[in-house]
Amino acid sequence: MSYYSLFNFIVEGILLIIVGGLGVIGNILCIIWFSTKKVQKSFHQLMLTLAVYDGVYVLLSVILFGLPSLNQNMFNYSWFNHLFIALLPFAQIGLTGSIYLTLAIAIERYTTVCHPFFKLSHSWSSTLYIIPISMFSVLYNIPKFYEHKVEDKVYFDENMEGGVNTTRT
């Protein structure tokens, strides 16, 4: 095993799964925490939505990139290639939503801290942040659903023993 293969196995396989597992657990705890708040402020709703987007991205990253690093033959299976191209756009939606929700939280915190009287005189709902970001995240990533395709080719050798050759493009 080369150093690159060993490094890839350790970092993308083992460490990604461990850190990703901790991230999924942390996001689940954040979802529980922010959803059980009695007073739902704009900040709490933004953090709840951010935890959902982050959880989706981290979980799909572990499935799509961590597991294949542990088993190099995963991309030889037709079912995994079909699963990969179906889940990859949702991971991208999670990443896009996470990035822009982080920006929205920064803007919300800035107005709360630096301009408290503006915040008191203008009651902005968190839906003014969440709905446009969610719509943008989905619309921006629609082309990702059409980027890849899987071709299953059935073949037979001279002994009439067959198999399926799967390629992902």
Backbone as ProteinMPNN parsed JSONL, in Angstrom:
{"seq_chain_A": "MSYYSLFNFIVEGILLIIVGGLGVIGNILCIIWFSTKKVQKSFHQLMLTLAVYDGVYVLLSVILFGLPSLNQNMFNYSWFNHLFIALLPFAQIGLTGSIYLTLAIAIERYTTVCHPFFKLSHSWSSTLYIIPISMFSVLYNIPKFYEHKVEDKVYFDENMEGGVNTTRT", "coords_chain_A": {"N_chain_A": [[0.856, -1.177, 0.0], [0.636, 2.145, -0.926], [1.966, 5.317, 0.252], [0.197, 7.394, -0.314], [-2.244, 6.014, -0.649], [-2.533, 4.954, 1.908], [-2.666, 7.326, 3.411], [-4.997, 8.421, 2.307], [-6.833, 6.446, 3.096], [-6.724, 6.709, 5.902], [-7.329, 9.476, 6.408], [-9.581, 10.244, 4.702], [-11.159, 8.043, 5.067], [-11.198, 6.785, 7.819], [-10.895, 9.054, 9.656], [-12.724, 10.946, 8.559], [-15.138, 9.603, 8.885], [-15.257, 9.305, 11.693], [-15.109, 12.021, 12.647], [-17.23, 13.057, 11.168], [-19.334, 11.486, 12.174], [-19.394, 12.412, 14.825], [-20.108, 15.034, 14.216], [-22.682, 14.697, 13.127], [-24.032, 13.73, 15.385], [-23.713, 15.979, 17.069], [-25.171, 17.893, 15.581], [-27.726, 16.758, 15.669], [-28.21, 16.981, 18.42], [-28.215, 19.779, 18.602], [-30.451, 20.368, 17.022], [-32.461, 19.219, 18.592], [-32.139, 20.778, 20.928], [-32.588, 23.501, 20.047], [-35.148, 23.27, 19.008], [-36.741, 22.777, 21.19], [-36.868, 25.083, 22.644], [-38.667, 27.387, 24.589], [-39.269, 30.054, 24.036], [-39.154, 31.062, 20.892], [-36.866, 32.663, 19.243], [-35.63, 34.714, 16.544], [-32.935, 34.145, 16.122], [-32.698, 31.57, 17.247], [-34.285, 30.054, 15.523], [-32.886, 30.376, 13.141], [-30.475, 29.098, 13.834], [-31.43, 26.514, 14.286], [-32.257, 25.8, 11.693], [-29.798, 25.969, 10.403], [-28.463, 23.856, 11.689], [-29.908, 21.711, 10.658], [-29.315, 21.85, 7.87], [-26.498, 21.56, 8.019], [-26.349, 19.023, 9.211], [-27.471, 17.393, 7.21], [-25.57, 17.756, 5.166], [-23.17, 16.786, 6.375], [-23.809, 14.111, 7.036], [-24.373, 13.027, 4.488], [-21.889, 13.433, 3.307], [-20.27, 11.671, 4.727], [-21.419, 9.239, 3.936], [-21.099, 9.339, 1.115], [-18.371, 9.881, 0.639], [-16.721, 9.012, 2.751], [-17.287, 6.242, 3.339], [-16.676, 4.934, 0.815], [-13.905, 5.255, 0.881], [-13.077, 3.488, 2.78], [-13.765, 1.042, 1.68], [-12.556, 0.14, -1.228], [-13.847, -0.955, -3.398], [-16.396, -0.012, -3.621], [-17.356, 1.688, -5.66], [-17.571, -0.061, -7.71], [-19.939, -1.325, -7.497], [-23.168, -1.344, -8.782], [-25.458, -0.374, -7.472], [-24.402, 1.414, -5.594], [-23.276, 3.393, -7.192], [-25.574, 4.416, -8.425], [-26.862, 5.344, -6.121], [-25.0, 7.239, -5.328], [-25.08, 9.268, -7.356], [-27.662, 10.088, -6.938], [-27.704, 11.12, -4.337], [-25.652, 13.027, -4.186], [-26.416, 15.664, -5.242], [-28.133, 16.483, -3.162], [-26.384, 16.681, -1.036], [-24.908, 18.859, -1.95], [-26.905, 20.814, -1.898], [-27.296, 20.933, 0.871], [-24.762, 21.924, 1.615], [-24.687, 24.442, 0.304], [-26.915, 25.713, 1.503], [-26.018, 25.724, 4.154], [-23.774, 27.419, 4.021], [-24.895, 29.928, 3.254], [-26.762, 30.314, 5.287], [-25.059, 30.613, 7.452], [-23.95, 33.075, 6.783], [-26.313, 34.611, 6.953], [-26.867, 34.396, 9.684], [-24.661, 35.768, 10.685], [-25.232, 38.347, 9.729], [-27.651, 38.818, 11.079], [-26.773, 38.737, 13.759], [-24.995, 40.874, 13.71], [-26.718, 43.082, 13.255], [-28.188, 42.907, 15.601], [-26.297, 43.359, 17.651], [-24.734, 45.635, 16.906], [-26.558, 47.535, 16.027], [-28.854, 47.952, 17.901], [-31.225, 49.459, 18.343], [-32.335, 49.73, 15.844], [-32.978, 47.109, 15.408], [-34.927, 46.748, 17.352], [-36.938, 48.476, 16.466], [-37.627, 47.489, 13.997], [-39.171, 44.668, 13.274], [-38.059, 41.77, 12.246], [-38.757, 38.712, 10.831], [-37.497, 35.37, 11.111], [-38.078, 33.91, 8.918], [-37.725, 35.56, 6.766], [-35.106, 35.256, 6.201], [-34.711, 32.457, 6.04], [-36.501, 31.24, 4.123], [-35.852, 32.478, 1.516], [-33.133, 31.647, 1.363], [-33.343, 28.863, 1.439], [-34.845, 28.409, -0.882], [-33.058, 29.447, -2.814], [-30.89, 27.691, -2.405], [-31.893, 25.238, -3.294], [-32.724, 25.854, -5.957], [-30.336, 26.772, -7.115], [-28.838, 24.461, -7.166], [-30.147, 22.705, -8.847], [-29.115, 22.023, -11.459], [-27.175, 20.157, -10.675], [-28.439, 17.74, -10.396], [-28.442, 16.72, -12.911], [-25.864, 16.35, -13.771], [-24.347, 13.965, -13.601], [-24.331, 10.551, -14.7], [-25.193, 7.065, -14.694], [-24.037, 4.198, -16.249], [-24.985, 1.015, -16.94], [-23.62, -1.819, -18.226], [-24.235, -4.847, -19.657], [-22.41, -7.782, -20.03], [-20.982, -10.663, -21.693], [-18.728, -13.35, -21.501], [-16.546, -15.628, -23.334], [-17.382, -18.076, -22.335], [-19.993, -17.753, -21.861], [-20.531, -16.638, -19.443], [-21.75, -14.084, -17.556], [-21.848, -10.605, -16.601], [-22.047, -7.394, -15.023], [-20.953, -4.299, -16.04], [-20.287, -1.358, -14.543], [-20.303, 2.073, -15.037], [-19.625, 5.395, -14.069], [-20.359, 8.612, -15.033]], "CA_chain_A": [[0.0, 0.0, 0.0], [1.462, 3.347, -1.025], [1.702, 6.336, 1.271], [-1.019, 8.12, -0.699], [-3.39, 5.16, -0.343], [-2.652, 4.892, 3.367], [-3.136, 8.64, 3.843], [-6.393, 8.509, 1.886], [-7.6, 5.55, 3.953], [-6.801, 7.252, 7.268], [-7.986, 10.787, 6.472], [-10.916, 10.246, 4.104], [-11.927, 6.909, 5.546], [-11.386, 6.683, 9.262], [-11.112, 10.343, 10.314], [-13.962, 11.548, 8.07], [-16.274, 8.909, 9.503], [-15.291, 9.639, 13.126], [-15.471, 13.436, 12.82], [-18.581, 13.198, 10.63], [-20.268, 10.904, 13.148], [-19.527, 13.385, 15.918], [-20.842, 16.167, 13.681], [-24.1, 14.327, 13.027], [-24.547, 13.7, 16.77], [-23.797, 17.369, 17.524], [-26.273, 18.565, 14.9], [-28.975, 16.227, 16.229], [-28.389, 17.62, 19.733], [-28.601, 21.179, 18.357], [-31.843, 20.368, 16.556], [-33.302, 18.978, 19.776], [-32.026, 21.929, 21.824], [-33.231, 24.703, 19.521], [-36.569, 23.047, 18.753], [-37.48, 22.723, 22.45], [-36.868, 26.387, 23.306], [-40.035, 27.895, 24.777], [-39.35, 31.305, 23.287], [-38.445, 30.88, 19.623], [-36.403, 33.912, 18.663], [-35.123, 34.595, 15.187], [-31.631, 33.492, 16.196], [-32.902, 30.146, 17.506], [-34.795, 29.428, 14.306], [-31.773, 30.324, 12.186], [-29.544, 28.057, 14.278], [-32.096, 25.236, 14.053], [-32.18, 25.529, 10.262], [-28.387, 25.713, 10.104], [-28.151, 22.501, 12.162], [-30.503, 20.766, 9.708], [-28.493, 21.857, 6.651], [-25.197, 20.973, 8.344], [-26.544, 17.592, 9.432], [-27.645, 16.754, 5.905], [-24.294, 17.754, 4.453], [-22.181, 15.927, 7.034], [-24.232, 12.718, 6.891], [-24.176, 12.61, 3.101], [-20.443, 13.387, 3.038], [-19.768, 10.411, 5.282], [-21.898, 8.147, 3.087], [-20.608, 9.43, -0.257], [-16.919, 9.985, 0.518], [-16.041, 8.263, 3.805], [-17.438, 4.796, 3.176], [-15.872, 4.411, -0.3], [-12.475, 5.246, 1.217], [-12.823, 2.271, 3.55], [-13.909, -0.086, 0.761], [-12.209, 0.655, -2.556], [-14.699, -1.562, -4.412], [-17.767, 0.516, -3.556], [-17.764, 2.254, -6.947], [-17.809, -1.153, -8.655], [-21.315, -1.777, -7.319], [-24.132, -0.513, -9.51], [-26.375, 0.288, -6.541], [-23.743, 2.55, -4.959], [-23.162, 4.456, -8.194], [-26.897, 5.04, -8.54], [-27.068, 6.079, -4.872], [-24.075, 8.379, -5.325], [-25.567, 10.37, -8.19], [-28.927, 10.567, -6.388], [-27.48, 11.84, -3.079], [-24.686, 14.124, -4.318], [-27.061, 16.986, -5.297], [-28.667, 16.858, -1.848], [-25.234, 17.136, -0.254], [-24.599, 20.21, -2.423], [-27.954, 21.689, -1.355], [-26.955, 21.121, 2.276], [-23.589, 22.789, 1.714], [-25.085, 25.799, -0.083], [-27.762, 26.247, 2.572], [-25.186, 25.954, 5.333], [-22.938, 28.605, 3.799], [-25.686, 31.157, 3.252], [-27.347, 30.505, 6.616], [-23.992, 31.175, 8.289], [-23.928, 34.496, 6.443], [-27.526, 35.222, 7.507], [-26.689, 34.501, 11.142], [-23.709, 36.859, 10.914], [-25.961, 39.609, 9.52], [-28.61, 38.957, 12.177], [-26.017, 39.067, 14.969], [-24.458, 42.219, 13.529], [-27.786, 44.066, 13.508], [-28.582, 42.83, 17.008], [-25.265, 43.911, 18.527], [-24.251, 46.959, 16.509], [-27.691, 48.438, 15.799], [-29.954, 47.369, 18.688], [-32.461, 50.223, 18.217], [-32.89, 49.344, 14.546], [-33.541, 45.771, 15.606], [-36.16, 46.878, 18.134], [-37.962, 49.182, 15.704], [-37.977, 46.689, 12.818], [-39.32, 43.271, 13.655], [-37.831, 40.885, 11.109], [-38.932, 37.294, 11.128], [-36.42, 34.525, 10.584], [-38.484, 33.385, 7.61], [-37.172, 36.443, 5.742], [-33.791, 34.702, 5.882], [-34.736, 31.014, 5.796], [-37.188, 30.876, 2.879], [-35.034, 32.764, 0.328], [-31.919, 30.832, 1.345], [-33.738, 27.505, 1.068], [-35.203, 28.417, -2.302], [-31.827, 29.617, -3.582], [-30.077, 26.476, -2.3], [-32.471, 24.213, -4.172], [-32.693, 26.295, -7.353], [-28.945, 26.853, -7.567], [-28.279, 23.12, -7.316], [-30.929, 21.867, -9.769], [-28.259, 21.394, -12.487], [-26.385, 19.054, -10.116], [-29.186, 16.504, -10.6], [-28.253, 16.283, -14.294], [-24.442, 16.333, -14.103], [-23.78, 12.62, -13.66], [-25.206, 9.439, -15.056], [-24.61, 5.749, -14.501], [-24.308, 3.283, -17.35], [-24.797, -0.403, -16.638], [-23.449, -2.581, -19.461], [-24.21, -6.292, -19.438], [-21.462, -8.419, -20.941], [-20.794, -12.101, -21.589], [-17.441, -13.783, -22.034], [-16.651, -16.756, -24.266], [-18.059, -19.188, -21.668], [-21.364, -17.276, -21.621], [-20.683, -16.159, -18.081], [-21.956, -12.652, -17.709], [-21.68, -9.683, -15.498], [-22.462, -6.022, -15.289], [-19.889, -3.323, -15.902], [-20.925, -0.09, -14.207], [-19.458, 3.265, -15.133], [-20.266, 6.649, -13.635], [-19.775, 9.755, -15.744]], "C_chain_A": [[0.901, 1.239, 0.0], [1.096, 4.334, 0.086], [0.437, 7.113, 0.968], [-2.267, 7.307, -0.365], [-3.614, 5.066, 1.159], [-3.185, 6.21, 3.917], [-4.615, 8.815, 3.509], [-7.288, 7.649, 2.769], [-7.793, 6.141, 5.341], [-7.629, 8.533, 7.305], [-9.419, 10.726, 5.941], [-11.776, 9.091, 4.584], [-12.216, 6.999, 7.035], [-11.725, 8.025, 9.904], [-12.414, 11.026, 9.856], [-15.176, 10.903, 8.718], [-16.377, 9.249, 10.987], [-15.755, 11.077, 13.338], [-16.884, 13.686, 12.289], [-19.631, 12.621, 11.559], [-20.486, 11.824, 14.333], [-20.314, 14.613, 15.462], [-22.334, 15.89, 13.565], [-24.73, 14.3, 14.414], [-24.711, 15.121, 17.299], [-24.951, 18.119, 16.873], [-27.621, 18.057, 15.383], [-29.249, 16.852, 17.589], [-28.791, 19.087, 19.583], [-30.041, 21.28, 17.875], [-32.79, 20.158, 17.721], [-33.305, 20.205, 20.679], [-32.811, 23.13, 21.311], [-34.713, 24.501, 19.221], [-37.389, 22.994, 20.042], [-37.454, 24.035, 23.221], [-38.3, 26.888, 23.418], [-40.255, 29.189, 24.022], [-38.499, 31.138, 22.039], [-38.098, 32.244, 19.045], [-35.844, 33.635, 17.267], [-33.792, 33.849, 15.164], [-31.781, 31.988, 16.39], [-33.391, 29.42, 16.261], [-33.714, 29.345, 13.229], [-30.78, 29.228, 12.563], [-30.133, 26.662, 14.073], [-31.992, 24.85, 12.574], [-30.746, 25.242, 9.842], [-27.99, 24.303, 10.535], [-28.734, 21.449, 11.224], [-29.656, 20.686, 8.433], [-27.124, 21.227, 6.898], [-25.305, 19.463, 8.532], [-26.704, 16.821, 8.131], [-26.31, 16.656, 5.182], [-23.294, 16.777, 5.071], [-22.548, 14.448, 6.854], [-23.997, 12.22, 5.466], [-22.696, 12.569, 2.722], [-19.825, 12.098, 3.565], [-20.173, 9.245, 4.381], [-21.202, 8.163, 1.727], [-19.082, 9.385, -0.371], [-16.17, 9.163, 1.562], [-16.101, 6.768, 3.607], [-16.67, 4.248, 1.974], [-14.373, 4.405, -0.022], [-12.111, 4.022, 2.057], [-12.87, 1.034, 2.66], [-13.698, 0.429, -0.655], [-13.116, 0.113, -3.651], [-16.116, -1.003, -4.44], [-18.243, 1.039, -4.908], [-17.913, 1.182, -8.025], [-19.234, -1.679, -8.566], [-22.268, -0.81, -7.996], [-25.018, 0.267, -8.545], [-25.72, 1.501, -5.887], [-23.571, 3.703, -5.946], [-24.489, 5.171, -8.401], [-27.212, 5.87, -7.294], [-26.211, 7.344, -4.839], [-24.633, 9.547, -6.138], [-26.917, 10.891, -7.709], [-28.705, 11.441, -5.149], [-26.548, 13.036, -3.2], [-25.351, 15.497, -4.453], [-27.643, 17.433, -3.952], [-27.554, 17.289, -0.902], [-24.856, 18.559, -0.658], [-25.644, 21.216, -1.937], [-27.679, 21.968, 0.114], [-25.779, 22.053, 2.467], [-23.941, 24.237, 1.378], [-25.943, 26.445, 0.991], [-26.973, 26.565, 3.825], [-24.346, 27.217, 5.189], [-23.764, 29.877, 3.926], [-26.431, 31.376, 4.569], [-26.305, 31.028, 7.599], [-23.874, 32.674, 8.042], [-25.148, 35.222, 7.029], [-27.436, 35.382, 9.019], [-25.712, 35.617, 11.475], [-24.393, 38.211, 10.742], [-26.941, 39.862, 10.658], [-27.904, 39.341, 13.474], [-25.446, 40.482, 14.883], [-25.534, 43.264, 13.817], [-28.225, 44.049, 14.964], [-27.581, 43.539, 17.911], [-24.924, 45.356, 18.182], [-25.374, 47.984, 16.313], [-28.921, 47.95, 16.571], [-31.269, 48.149, 18.542], [-33.136, 49.962, 16.877], [-33.591, 47.995, 14.668], [-34.854, 45.849, 16.38], [-37.282, 47.531, 17.326], [-38.417, 48.425, 14.456], [-38.011, 45.221, 13.222], [-39.207, 42.389, 12.407], [-37.976, 39.443, 11.565], [-37.769, 36.499, 10.537], [-36.788, 33.93, 9.229], [-38.011, 34.283, 6.47], [-35.758, 36.02, 5.344], [-33.92, 33.271, 5.346], [-35.361, 30.66, 4.442], [-36.365, 31.246, 1.642], [-33.769, 31.916, 0.233], [-32.248, 29.404, 0.932], [-34.104, 27.422, -0.408], [-33.957, 28.542, -3.179], [-30.985, 28.344, -3.572], [-30.592, 25.38, -3.223], [-32.336, 24.625, -5.636], [-31.274, 26.323, -7.92], [-28.376, 25.472, -7.883], [-29.116, 22.2, -8.196], [-30.047, 21.271, -10.865], [-27.431, 20.214, -11.97], [-27.1, 17.71, -10.294], [-28.948, 15.917, -11.988], [-26.779, 16.18, -14.697], [-23.881, 14.942, -14.335], [-24.815, 11.622, -14.151], [-24.444, 8.14, -14.86], [-25.016, 4.887, -15.68], [-23.983, 1.87, -16.898], [-24.734, -1.158, -17.955], [-23.326, -4.061, -19.112], [-23.271, -6.901, -20.473], [-21.417, -9.913, -20.673], [-19.425, -12.435, -22.153], [-17.64, -15.008, -22.917], [-17.335, -17.966, -23.656], [-19.502, -18.858, -21.33], [-21.606, -16.968, -20.142], [-20.73, -14.65, -18.153], [-21.688, -11.882, -16.452], [-22.16, -8.31, -15.921], [-21.257, -5.125, -15.049], [-20.551, -1.965, -15.678], [-19.916, 1.028, -14.315], [-20.282, 4.473, -14.747], [-19.567, 7.782, -14.342], [-20.392, 11.043, -15.26]], "O_chain_A": [[1.809, 1.36, 0.822], [0.071, 4.202, 0.755], [-0.317, 7.456, 1.878], [-3.243, 7.855, 0.147], [-4.753, 5.096, 1.626], [-4.055, 6.216, 4.789], [-5.391, 9.301, 4.332], [-8.379, 8.074, 3.15], [-8.89, 6.086, 5.897], [-8.529, 8.668, 8.135], [-10.361, 11.106, 6.638], [-13.003, 9.162, 4.512], [-13.346, 7.26, 7.448], [-12.723, 8.136, 10.616], [-13.123, 11.616, 10.672], [-16.137, 11.59, 9.062], [-17.48, 9.461, 11.491], [-16.679, 11.329, 14.11], [-17.649, 14.441, 12.891], [-20.706, 13.201, 11.717], [-21.613, 12.003, 14.795], [-21.096, 15.17, 16.232], [-23.155, 16.754, 13.873], [-25.843, 14.794, 14.599], [-25.731, 15.439, 17.911], [-25.637, 18.898, 17.537], [-28.568, 18.836, 15.497], [-30.387, 17.214, 17.888], [-29.616, 19.585, 20.349], [-30.769, 22.186, 18.28], [-33.808, 20.841, 17.83], [-34.363, 20.626, 21.146], [-33.606, 23.715, 22.046], [-35.465, 25.475, 19.183], [-38.609, 23.151, 19.997], [-37.965, 24.099, 24.339], [-39.061, 26.823, 22.453], [-41.316, 29.394, 23.432], [-37.272, 31.078, 22.118], [-38.941, 32.899, 18.431], [-35.622, 32.49, 16.875], [-33.554, 33.019, 14.287], [-31.062, 31.212, 15.761], [-32.962, 28.301, 15.979], [-33.637, 28.361, 12.493], [-30.298, 28.506, 11.69], [-29.409, 25.73, 13.723], [-31.676, 23.706, 12.247], [-30.506, 24.364, 9.012], [-27.256, 23.624, 9.818], [-28.119, 20.404, 11.014], [-29.321, 19.595, 7.972], [-26.642, 20.447, 6.076], [-24.449, 18.713, 8.064], [-26.148, 15.736, 7.966], [-25.959, 15.603, 4.65], [-22.643, 16.022, 4.349], [-21.68, 13.628, 6.551], [-23.483, 11.12, 5.265], [-22.296, 11.748, 1.896], [-18.958, 11.507, 2.921], [-19.36, 8.365, 4.097], [-20.766, 7.121, 1.24], [-18.555, 8.903, -1.374], [-15.081, 8.664, 1.278], [-15.078, 6.089, 3.694], [-16.06, 3.185, 2.09], [-13.641, 3.625, -0.631], [-10.964, 3.575, 2.042], [-12.106, 0.09, 2.86], [-14.575, 1.086, -1.215], [-13.148, 0.679, -4.744], [-16.951, -1.479, -5.21], [-19.406, 0.856, -5.267], [-18.338, 1.486, -9.14], [-19.689, -2.398, -9.456], [-22.179, 0.402, -7.8], [-25.298, 1.444, -8.775], [-26.386, 2.508, -5.647], [-23.708, 4.867, -5.568], [-24.524, 6.394, -8.535], [-27.762, 6.967, -7.396], [-26.658, 8.392, -4.373], [-24.657, 10.683, -5.663], [-27.288, 12.019, -8.033], [-29.443, 12.403, -4.935], [-26.639, 13.968, -2.402], [-24.88, 16.44, -3.818], [-27.644, 18.624, -3.64], [-27.756, 18.165, -0.061], [-24.521, 19.376, 0.199], [-25.3, 22.35, -1.602], [-27.81, 23.106, 0.564], [-25.785, 22.885, 3.375], [-23.537, 25.155, 2.091], [-25.722, 27.601, 1.351], [-27.233, 27.57, 4.486], [-24.225, 27.996, 6.134], [-23.37, 30.804, 4.634], [-26.705, 32.52, 4.931], [-26.638, 31.81, 8.49], [-23.716, 33.453, 8.983], [-25.017, 36.331, 7.546], [-27.881, 36.389, 9.569], [-25.914, 36.342, 12.449], [-24.155, 39.127, 11.53], [-27.052, 40.986, 11.147], [-28.4, 40.192, 14.213], [-25.419, 41.203, 15.88], [-25.285, 44.226, 14.544], [-28.598, 45.09, 15.503], [-27.976, 44.245, 18.838], [-24.835, 46.204, 19.07], [-25.136, 49.187, 16.428], [-29.922, 47.576, 15.961], [-32.337, 47.542, 18.612], [-34.363, 49.971, 16.782], [-34.661, 47.78, 14.099], [-35.788, 45.1, 16.095], [-38.449, 47.175, 17.488], [-39.489, 48.706, 13.921], [-36.97, 44.618, 13.48], [-40.147, 42.284, 11.619], [-37.385, 39.023, 12.561], [-37.14, 36.929, 9.569], [-35.913, 33.496, 8.479], [-37.904, 33.83, 5.331], [-35.273, 36.387, 4.273], [-33.316, 32.92, 4.332], [-34.798, 29.86, 3.695], [-36.19, 30.392, 0.774], [-33.376, 31.511, -0.862], [-31.509, 28.799, 0.155], [-33.718, 26.479, -1.099], [-33.819, 27.826, -4.171], [-30.429, 27.957, -4.6], [-29.807, 24.677, -3.859], [-31.885, 23.834, -6.465], [-31.048, 25.942, -9.068], [-27.53, 25.333, -8.767], [-28.815, 21.009, -8.282], [-30.215, 20.094, -11.183], [-27.028, 19.357, -12.757], [-26.453, 16.664, -10.338], [-29.223, 14.739, -12.216], [-26.485, 15.942, -15.868], [-23.016, 14.766, -15.193], [-26.021, 11.837, -14.025], [-23.213, 8.117, -14.858], [-26.185, 4.847, -16.065], [-22.85, 1.568, -16.522], [-25.696, -1.141, -18.723], [-22.432, -4.469, -18.371], [-23.338, -6.565, -21.655], [-21.762, -10.378, -19.586], [-19.009, -11.87, -23.164], [-18.774, -15.385, -23.215], [-17.831, -18.816, -24.395], [-20.16, -19.598, -20.599], [-22.736, -17.03, -19.657], [-19.853, -14.017, -18.74], [-21.354, -12.428, -15.4], [-22.619, -8.111, -17.046], [-20.622, -5.182, -13.996], [-21.293, -1.484, -16.534], [-18.817, 0.952, -13.765], [-21.47, 4.566, -15.054], [-18.345, 7.914, -14.273], [-20.031, 12.118, -15.737]]}, "name": "protein", "num_of_chains": 1, "seq": "MSYYSLFNFIVEGILLIIVGGLGVIGNILCIIWFSTKKVQKSFHQLMLTLAVYDGVYVLLSVILFGLPSLNQNMFNYSWFNHLFIALLPFAQIGLTGSIYLTLAIAIERYTTVCHPFFKLSHSWSSTLYIIPISMFSVLYNIPKFYEHKVEDKVYFDENMEGGVNTTRT"}
